[in-house]
JSON list of C-alpha atoms in Angstrom, two decimals:
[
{"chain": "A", "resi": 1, "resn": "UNK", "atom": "CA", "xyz": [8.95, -4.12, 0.36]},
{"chain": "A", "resi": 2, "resn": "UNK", "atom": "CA", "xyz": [7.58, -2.24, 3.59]},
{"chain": "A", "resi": 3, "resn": "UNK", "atom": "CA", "xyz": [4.12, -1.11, 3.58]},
{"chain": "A", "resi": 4, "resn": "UNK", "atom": "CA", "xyz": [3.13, 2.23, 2.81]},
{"chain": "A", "resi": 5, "resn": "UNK", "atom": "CA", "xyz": [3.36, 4.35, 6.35]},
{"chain": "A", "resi": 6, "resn": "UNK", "atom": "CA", "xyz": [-0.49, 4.57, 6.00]},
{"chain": "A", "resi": 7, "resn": "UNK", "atom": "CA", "xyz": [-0.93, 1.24, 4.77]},
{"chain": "A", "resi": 8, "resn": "UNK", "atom": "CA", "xyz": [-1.59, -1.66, 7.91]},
{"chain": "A", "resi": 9, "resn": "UNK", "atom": "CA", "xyz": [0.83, -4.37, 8.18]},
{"chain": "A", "resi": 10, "resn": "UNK", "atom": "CA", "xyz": [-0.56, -7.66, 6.06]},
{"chain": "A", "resi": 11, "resn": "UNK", "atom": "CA", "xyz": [-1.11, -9.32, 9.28]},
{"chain": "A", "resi": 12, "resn": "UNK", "atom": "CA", "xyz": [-2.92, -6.64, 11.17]},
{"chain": "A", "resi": 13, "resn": "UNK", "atom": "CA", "xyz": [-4.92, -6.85, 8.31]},
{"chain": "A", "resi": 14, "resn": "UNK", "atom": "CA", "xyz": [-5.37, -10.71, 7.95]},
{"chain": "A", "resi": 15, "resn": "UNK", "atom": "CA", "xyz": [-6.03, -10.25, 12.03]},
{"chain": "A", "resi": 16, "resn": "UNK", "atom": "CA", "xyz": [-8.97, -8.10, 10.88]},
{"chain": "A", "resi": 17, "resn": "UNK", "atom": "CA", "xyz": [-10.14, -10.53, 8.59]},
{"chain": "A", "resi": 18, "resn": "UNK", "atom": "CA", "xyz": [-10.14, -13.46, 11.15]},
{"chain": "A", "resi": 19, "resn": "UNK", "atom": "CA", "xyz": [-11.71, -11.00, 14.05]},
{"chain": "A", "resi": 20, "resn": "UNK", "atom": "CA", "xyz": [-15.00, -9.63, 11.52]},
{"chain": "A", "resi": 21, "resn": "UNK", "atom": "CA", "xyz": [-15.31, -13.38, 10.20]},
{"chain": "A", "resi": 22, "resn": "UNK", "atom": "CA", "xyz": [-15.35, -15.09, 14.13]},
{"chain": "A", "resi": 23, "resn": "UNK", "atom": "CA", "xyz": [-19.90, -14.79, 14.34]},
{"chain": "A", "resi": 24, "resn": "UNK", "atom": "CA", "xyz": [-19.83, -15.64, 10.70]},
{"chain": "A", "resi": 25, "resn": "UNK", "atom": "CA", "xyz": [-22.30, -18.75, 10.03]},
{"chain": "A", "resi": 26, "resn": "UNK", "atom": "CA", "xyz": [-19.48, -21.81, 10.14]},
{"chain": "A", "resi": 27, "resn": "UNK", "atom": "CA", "xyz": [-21.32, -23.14, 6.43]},
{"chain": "A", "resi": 28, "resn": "UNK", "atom": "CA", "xyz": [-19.61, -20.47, 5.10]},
{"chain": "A", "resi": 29, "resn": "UNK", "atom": "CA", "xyz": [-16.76, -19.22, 6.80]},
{"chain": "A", "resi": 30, "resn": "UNK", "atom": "CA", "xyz": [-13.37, -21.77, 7.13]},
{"chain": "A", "resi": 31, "resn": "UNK", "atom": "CA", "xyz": [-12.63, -19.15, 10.28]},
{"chain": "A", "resi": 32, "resn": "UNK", "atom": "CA", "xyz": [-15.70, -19.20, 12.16]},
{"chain": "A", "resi": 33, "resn": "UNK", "atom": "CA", "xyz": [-15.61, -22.95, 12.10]},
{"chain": "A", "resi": 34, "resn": "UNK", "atom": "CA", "xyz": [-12.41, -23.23, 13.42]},
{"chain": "A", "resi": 35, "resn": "UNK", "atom": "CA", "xyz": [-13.00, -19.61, 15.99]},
{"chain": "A", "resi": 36, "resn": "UNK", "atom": "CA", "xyz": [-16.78, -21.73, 16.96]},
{"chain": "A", "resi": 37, "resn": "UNK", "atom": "CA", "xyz": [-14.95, -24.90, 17.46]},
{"chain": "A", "resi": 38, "resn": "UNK", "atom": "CA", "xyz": [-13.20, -26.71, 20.14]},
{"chain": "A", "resi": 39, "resn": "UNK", "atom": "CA", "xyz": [-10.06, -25.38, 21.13]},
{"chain": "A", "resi": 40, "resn": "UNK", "atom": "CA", "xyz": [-8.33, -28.34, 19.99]},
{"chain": "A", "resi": 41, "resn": "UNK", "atom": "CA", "xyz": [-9.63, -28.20, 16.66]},
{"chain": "A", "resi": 42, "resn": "UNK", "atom": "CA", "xyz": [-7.53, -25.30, 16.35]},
{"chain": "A", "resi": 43, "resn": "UNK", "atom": "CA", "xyz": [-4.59, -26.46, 17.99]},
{"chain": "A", "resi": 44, "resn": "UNK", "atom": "CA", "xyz": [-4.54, -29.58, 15.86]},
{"chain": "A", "resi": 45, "resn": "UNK", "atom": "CA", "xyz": [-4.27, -27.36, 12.55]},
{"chain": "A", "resi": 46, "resn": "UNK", "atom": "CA", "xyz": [-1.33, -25.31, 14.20]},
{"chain": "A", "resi": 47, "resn": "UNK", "atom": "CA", "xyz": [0.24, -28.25, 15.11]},
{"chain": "A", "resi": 48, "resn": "UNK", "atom": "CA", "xyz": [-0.38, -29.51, 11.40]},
{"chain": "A", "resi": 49, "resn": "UNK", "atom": "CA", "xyz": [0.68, -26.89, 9.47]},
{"chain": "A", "resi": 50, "resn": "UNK", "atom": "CA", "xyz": [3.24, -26.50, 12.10]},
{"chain": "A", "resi": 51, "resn": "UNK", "atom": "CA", "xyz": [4.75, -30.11, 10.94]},
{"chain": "A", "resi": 52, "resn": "UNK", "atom": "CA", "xyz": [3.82, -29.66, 7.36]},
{"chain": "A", "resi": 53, "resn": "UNK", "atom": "CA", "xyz": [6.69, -26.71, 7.30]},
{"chain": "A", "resi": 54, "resn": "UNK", "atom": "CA", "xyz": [9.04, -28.60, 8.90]},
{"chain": "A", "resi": 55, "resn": "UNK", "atom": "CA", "xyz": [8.77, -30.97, 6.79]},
{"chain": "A", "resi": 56, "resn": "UNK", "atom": "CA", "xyz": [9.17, -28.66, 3.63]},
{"chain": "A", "resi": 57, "resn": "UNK", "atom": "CA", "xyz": [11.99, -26.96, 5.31]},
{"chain": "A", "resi": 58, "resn": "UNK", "atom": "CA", "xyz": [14.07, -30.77, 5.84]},
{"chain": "A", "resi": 59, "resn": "UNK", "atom": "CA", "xyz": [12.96, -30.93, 1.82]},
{"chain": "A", "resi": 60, "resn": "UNK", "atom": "CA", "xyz": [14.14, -27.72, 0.77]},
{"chain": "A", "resi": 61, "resn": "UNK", "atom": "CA", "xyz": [11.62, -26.57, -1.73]},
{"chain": "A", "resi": 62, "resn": "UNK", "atom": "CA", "xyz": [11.55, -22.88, -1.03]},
{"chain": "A", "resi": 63, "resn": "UNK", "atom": "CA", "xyz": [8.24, -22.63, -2.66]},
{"chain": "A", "resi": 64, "resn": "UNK", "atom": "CA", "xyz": [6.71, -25.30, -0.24]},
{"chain": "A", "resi": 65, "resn": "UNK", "atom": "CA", "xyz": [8.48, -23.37, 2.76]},
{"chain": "A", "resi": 66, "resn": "UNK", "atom": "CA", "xyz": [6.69, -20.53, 2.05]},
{"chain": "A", "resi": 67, "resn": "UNK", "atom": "CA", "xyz": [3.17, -21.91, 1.35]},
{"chain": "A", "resi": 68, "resn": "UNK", "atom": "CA", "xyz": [3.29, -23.74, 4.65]},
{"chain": "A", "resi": 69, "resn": "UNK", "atom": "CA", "xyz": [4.60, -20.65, 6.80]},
{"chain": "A", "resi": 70, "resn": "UNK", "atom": "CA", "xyz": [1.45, -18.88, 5.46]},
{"chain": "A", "resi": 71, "resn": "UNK", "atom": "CA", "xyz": [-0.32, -21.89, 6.29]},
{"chain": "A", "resi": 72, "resn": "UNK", "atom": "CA", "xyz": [1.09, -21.87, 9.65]},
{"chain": "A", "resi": 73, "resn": "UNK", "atom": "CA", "xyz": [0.81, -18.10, 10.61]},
{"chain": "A", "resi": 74, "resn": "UNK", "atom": "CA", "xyz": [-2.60, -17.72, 9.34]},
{"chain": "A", "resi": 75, "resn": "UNK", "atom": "CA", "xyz": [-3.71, -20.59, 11.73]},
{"chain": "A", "resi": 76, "resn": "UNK", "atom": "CA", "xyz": [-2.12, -18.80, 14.90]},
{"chain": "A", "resi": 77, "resn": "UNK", "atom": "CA", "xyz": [-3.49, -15.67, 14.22]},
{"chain": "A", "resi": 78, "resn": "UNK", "atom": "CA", "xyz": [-6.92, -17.71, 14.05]},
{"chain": "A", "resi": 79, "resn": "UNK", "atom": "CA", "xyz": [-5.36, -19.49, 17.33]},
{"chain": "A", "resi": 80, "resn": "UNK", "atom": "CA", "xyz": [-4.81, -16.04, 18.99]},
{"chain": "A", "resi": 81, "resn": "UNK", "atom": "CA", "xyz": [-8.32, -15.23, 17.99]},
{"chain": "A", "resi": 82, "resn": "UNK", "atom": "CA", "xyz": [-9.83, -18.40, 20.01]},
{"chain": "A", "resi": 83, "resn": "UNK", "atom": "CA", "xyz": [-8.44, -17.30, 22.59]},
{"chain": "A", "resi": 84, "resn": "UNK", "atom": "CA", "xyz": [-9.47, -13.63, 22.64]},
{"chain": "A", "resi": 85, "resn": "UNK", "atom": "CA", "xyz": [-5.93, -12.42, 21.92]},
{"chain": "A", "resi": 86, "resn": "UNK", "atom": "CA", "xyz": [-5.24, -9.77, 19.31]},
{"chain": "A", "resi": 87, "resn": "UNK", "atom": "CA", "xyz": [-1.87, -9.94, 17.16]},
{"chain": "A", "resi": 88, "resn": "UNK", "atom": "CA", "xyz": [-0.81, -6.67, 18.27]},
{"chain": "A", "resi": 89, "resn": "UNK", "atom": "CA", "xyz": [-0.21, -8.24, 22.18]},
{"chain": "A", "resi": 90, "resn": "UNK", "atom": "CA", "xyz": [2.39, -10.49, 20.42]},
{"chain": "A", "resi": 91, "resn": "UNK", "atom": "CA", "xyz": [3.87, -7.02, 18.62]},
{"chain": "A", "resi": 92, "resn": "UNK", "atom": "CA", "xyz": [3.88, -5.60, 21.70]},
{"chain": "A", "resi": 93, "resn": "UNK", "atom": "CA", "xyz": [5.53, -9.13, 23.32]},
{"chain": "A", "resi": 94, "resn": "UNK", "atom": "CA", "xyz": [7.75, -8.54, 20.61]},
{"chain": "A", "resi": 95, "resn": "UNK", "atom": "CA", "xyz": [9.07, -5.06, 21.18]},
{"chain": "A", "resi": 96, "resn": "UNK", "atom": "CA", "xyz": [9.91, -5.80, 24.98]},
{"chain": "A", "resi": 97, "resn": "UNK", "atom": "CA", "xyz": [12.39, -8.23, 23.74]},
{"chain": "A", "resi": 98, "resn": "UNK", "atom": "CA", "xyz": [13.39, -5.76, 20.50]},
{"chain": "A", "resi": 99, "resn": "UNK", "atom": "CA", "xyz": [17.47, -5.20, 21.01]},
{"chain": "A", "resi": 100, "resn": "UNK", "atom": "CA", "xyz": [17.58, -7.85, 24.02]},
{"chain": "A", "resi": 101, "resn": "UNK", "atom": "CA", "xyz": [19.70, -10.79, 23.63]},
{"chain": "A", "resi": 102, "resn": "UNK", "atom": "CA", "xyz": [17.60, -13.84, 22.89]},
{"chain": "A", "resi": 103, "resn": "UNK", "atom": "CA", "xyz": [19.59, -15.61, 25.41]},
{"chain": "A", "resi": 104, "resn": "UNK", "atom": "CA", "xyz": [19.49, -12.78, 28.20]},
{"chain": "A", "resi": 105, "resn": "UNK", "atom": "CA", "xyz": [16.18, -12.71, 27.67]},
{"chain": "A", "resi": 106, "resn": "UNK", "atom": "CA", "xyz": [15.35, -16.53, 27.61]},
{"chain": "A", "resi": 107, "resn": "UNK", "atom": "CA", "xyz": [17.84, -16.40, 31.24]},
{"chain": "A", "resi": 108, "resn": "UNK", "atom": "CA", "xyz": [15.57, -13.73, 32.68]},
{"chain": "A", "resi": 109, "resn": "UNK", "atom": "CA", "xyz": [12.10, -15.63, 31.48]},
{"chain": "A", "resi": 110, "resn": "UNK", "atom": "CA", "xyz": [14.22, -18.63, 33.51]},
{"chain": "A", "resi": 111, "resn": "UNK", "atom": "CA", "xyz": [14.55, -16.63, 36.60]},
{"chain": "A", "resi": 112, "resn": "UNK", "atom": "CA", "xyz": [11.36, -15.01, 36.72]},
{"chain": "A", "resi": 113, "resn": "UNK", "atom": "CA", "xyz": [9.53, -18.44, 36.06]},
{"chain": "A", "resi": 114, "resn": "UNK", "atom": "CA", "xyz": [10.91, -20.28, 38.77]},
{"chain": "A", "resi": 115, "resn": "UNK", "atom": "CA", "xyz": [10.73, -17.76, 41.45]}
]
Protein backbone atom coordinates (compact mmCIF):
# COMPACT_ATOMS: atom_id res chain seq x y z
CA UNK A 1 0.00 0.00 0.00
CA UNK A 2 1.52 3.58 -0.84
CA UNK A 3 1.90 5.97 1.88
CA UNK A 4 -0.45 8.57 2.58
CA UNK A 5 0.63 11.77 0.19
CA UNK A 6 1.46 13.48 3.56
CA UNK A 7 2.84 10.57 5.11
CA UNK A 8 7.11 10.17 4.50
CA UNK A 9 8.25 7.19 2.76
CA UNK A 10 9.29 4.29 5.57
CA UNK A 11 12.78 4.83 4.61
CA UNK A 12 12.99 8.57 4.71
CA UNK A 13 11.74 7.92 7.91
CA UNK A 14 14.07 5.03 9.10
CA UNK A 15 16.87 7.63 7.45
CA UNK A 16 15.63 10.02 10.17
CA UNK A 17 15.92 7.60 12.73
CA UNK A 18 19.59 6.62 11.87
CA UNK A 19 20.57 10.57 11.27
CA UNK A 20 18.96 11.85 15.13
CA UNK A 21 20.51 8.53 16.68
CA UNK A 22 24.38 9.13 14.94
CA UNK A 23 25.77 11.49 18.59
CA UNK A 24 23.72 9.06 20.57
CA UNK A 25 26.01 7.49 23.50
CA UNK A 26 27.14 3.97 21.57
CA UNK A 27 25.95 2.01 25.26
CA UNK A 28 22.78 2.63 24.09
CA UNK A 29 22.28 3.12 20.61
CA UNK A 30 23.05 -0.16 18.02
CA UNK A 31 23.38 3.01 15.33
CA UNK A 32 25.71 5.24 16.93
CA UNK A 33 28.02 2.34 17.49
CA UNK A 34 28.11 1.34 14.17
CA UNK A 35 27.81 5.56 12.73
CA UNK A 36 31.03 6.12 15.74
CA UNK A 37 32.82 3.14 14.45
CA UNK A 38 35.30 2.28 11.88
CA UNK A 39 34.16 2.37 8.52
CA UNK A 40 34.69 -1.19 8.14
CA UNK A 41 32.66 -2.10 10.95
CA UNK A 42 29.94 -0.99 8.88
CA UNK A 43 30.90 -2.39 5.75
CA UNK A 44 31.36 -5.79 7.33
CA UNK A 45 27.53 -5.82 8.47
CA UNK A 46 26.46 -4.79 4.81
CA UNK A 47 28.47 -7.27 3.50
CA UNK A 48 26.86 -9.74 6.15
CA UNK A 49 23.50 -9.15 5.85
CA UNK A 50 24.30 -8.73 2.27
CA UNK A 51 25.29 -12.69 2.19
CA UNK A 52 22.78 -13.66 4.77
CA UNK A 53 19.95 -12.73 1.91
CA UNK A 54 21.53 -14.43 -0.58
CA UNK A 55 21.63 -17.13 1.13
CA UNK A 56 17.81 -17.08 2.07
CA UNK A 57 17.03 -16.23 -1.44
CA UNK A 58 19.16 -19.78 -2.84
CA UNK A 59 16.77 -21.34 0.21
CA UNK A 60 13.63 -19.95 -0.75
CA UNK A 61 11.93 -19.15 2.48
CA UNK A 62 10.10 -16.00 1.58
CA UNK A 63 9.85 -15.13 5.16
CA UNK A 64 13.74 -15.30 5.61
CA UNK A 65 14.06 -13.19 2.25
CA UNK A 66 12.33 -10.59 3.66
CA UNK A 67 13.83 -10.40 7.19
CA UNK A 68 17.28 -10.25 5.67
CA UNK A 69 16.41 -7.46 2.96
CA UNK A 70 15.34 -5.37 6.00
CA UNK A 71 18.40 -6.45 7.54
CA UNK A 72 20.31 -5.45 4.60
CA UNK A 73 18.68 -2.02 3.73
CA UNK A 74 18.62 -0.83 7.19
CA UNK A 75 22.48 -1.35 7.33
CA UNK A 76 23.08 0.82 4.06
CA UNK A 77 21.05 3.47 5.05
CA UNK A 78 23.31 3.37 8.34
CA UNK A 79 26.26 2.90 5.61
CA UNK A 80 25.06 6.06 3.73
CA UNK A 81 24.95 7.76 7.06
CA UNK A 82 28.87 7.01 7.78
CA UNK A 83 29.55 8.46 5.10
CA UNK A 84 27.59 11.71 5.34
CA UNK A 85 25.19 10.71 2.56
CA UNK A 86 21.45 11.15 2.91
CA UNK A 87 18.97 8.49 1.24
CA UNK A 88 17.34 11.02 -0.75
CA UNK A 89 20.90 11.45 -3.05
CA UNK A 90 20.27 7.74 -3.95
CA UNK A 91 16.33 8.84 -4.80
CA UNK A 92 17.60 11.39 -6.65
CA UNK A 93 20.46 8.76 -8.30
CA UNK A 94 17.47 6.91 -8.85
CA UNK A 95 15.24 9.23 -10.81
CA UNK A 96 18.13 10.13 -13.38
CA UNK A 97 18.01 6.60 -14.41
CA UNK A 98 13.84 6.46 -13.96
CA UNK A 99 12.55 5.32 -17.74
CA UNK A 100 16.32 4.71 -18.98
CA UNK A 101 17.24 1.35 -20.07
CA UNK A 102 19.32 -0.37 -17.43
CA UNK A 103 21.59 -1.38 -20.13
CA UNK A 104 21.79 2.14 -21.96
CA UNK A 105 22.42 3.41 -18.92
CA UNK A 106 25.06 0.86 -17.58
CA UNK A 107 26.75 1.60 -21.58
CA UNK A 108 26.79 5.32 -20.86
CA UNK A 109 28.25 4.85 -17.02
CA UNK A 110 30.92 2.61 -19.37
CA UNK A 111 31.72 5.47 -21.58
CA UNK A 112 31.78 8.16 -19.23
CA UNK A 113 34.07 6.07 -16.80
CA UNK A 114 36.72 5.37 -19.08
CA UNK A 115 37.06 8.64 -20.73
Amino acid sequence: MAPHPTESHILDRLDGVVDSRKDSQPEYSYVAGLLQGAADVVRAKVDEESSELAAASAAGDQASIVHEAADLIFHWLVLLRWHGIPVSAVWEELETRFGVSGLDEKSLRSTTESG
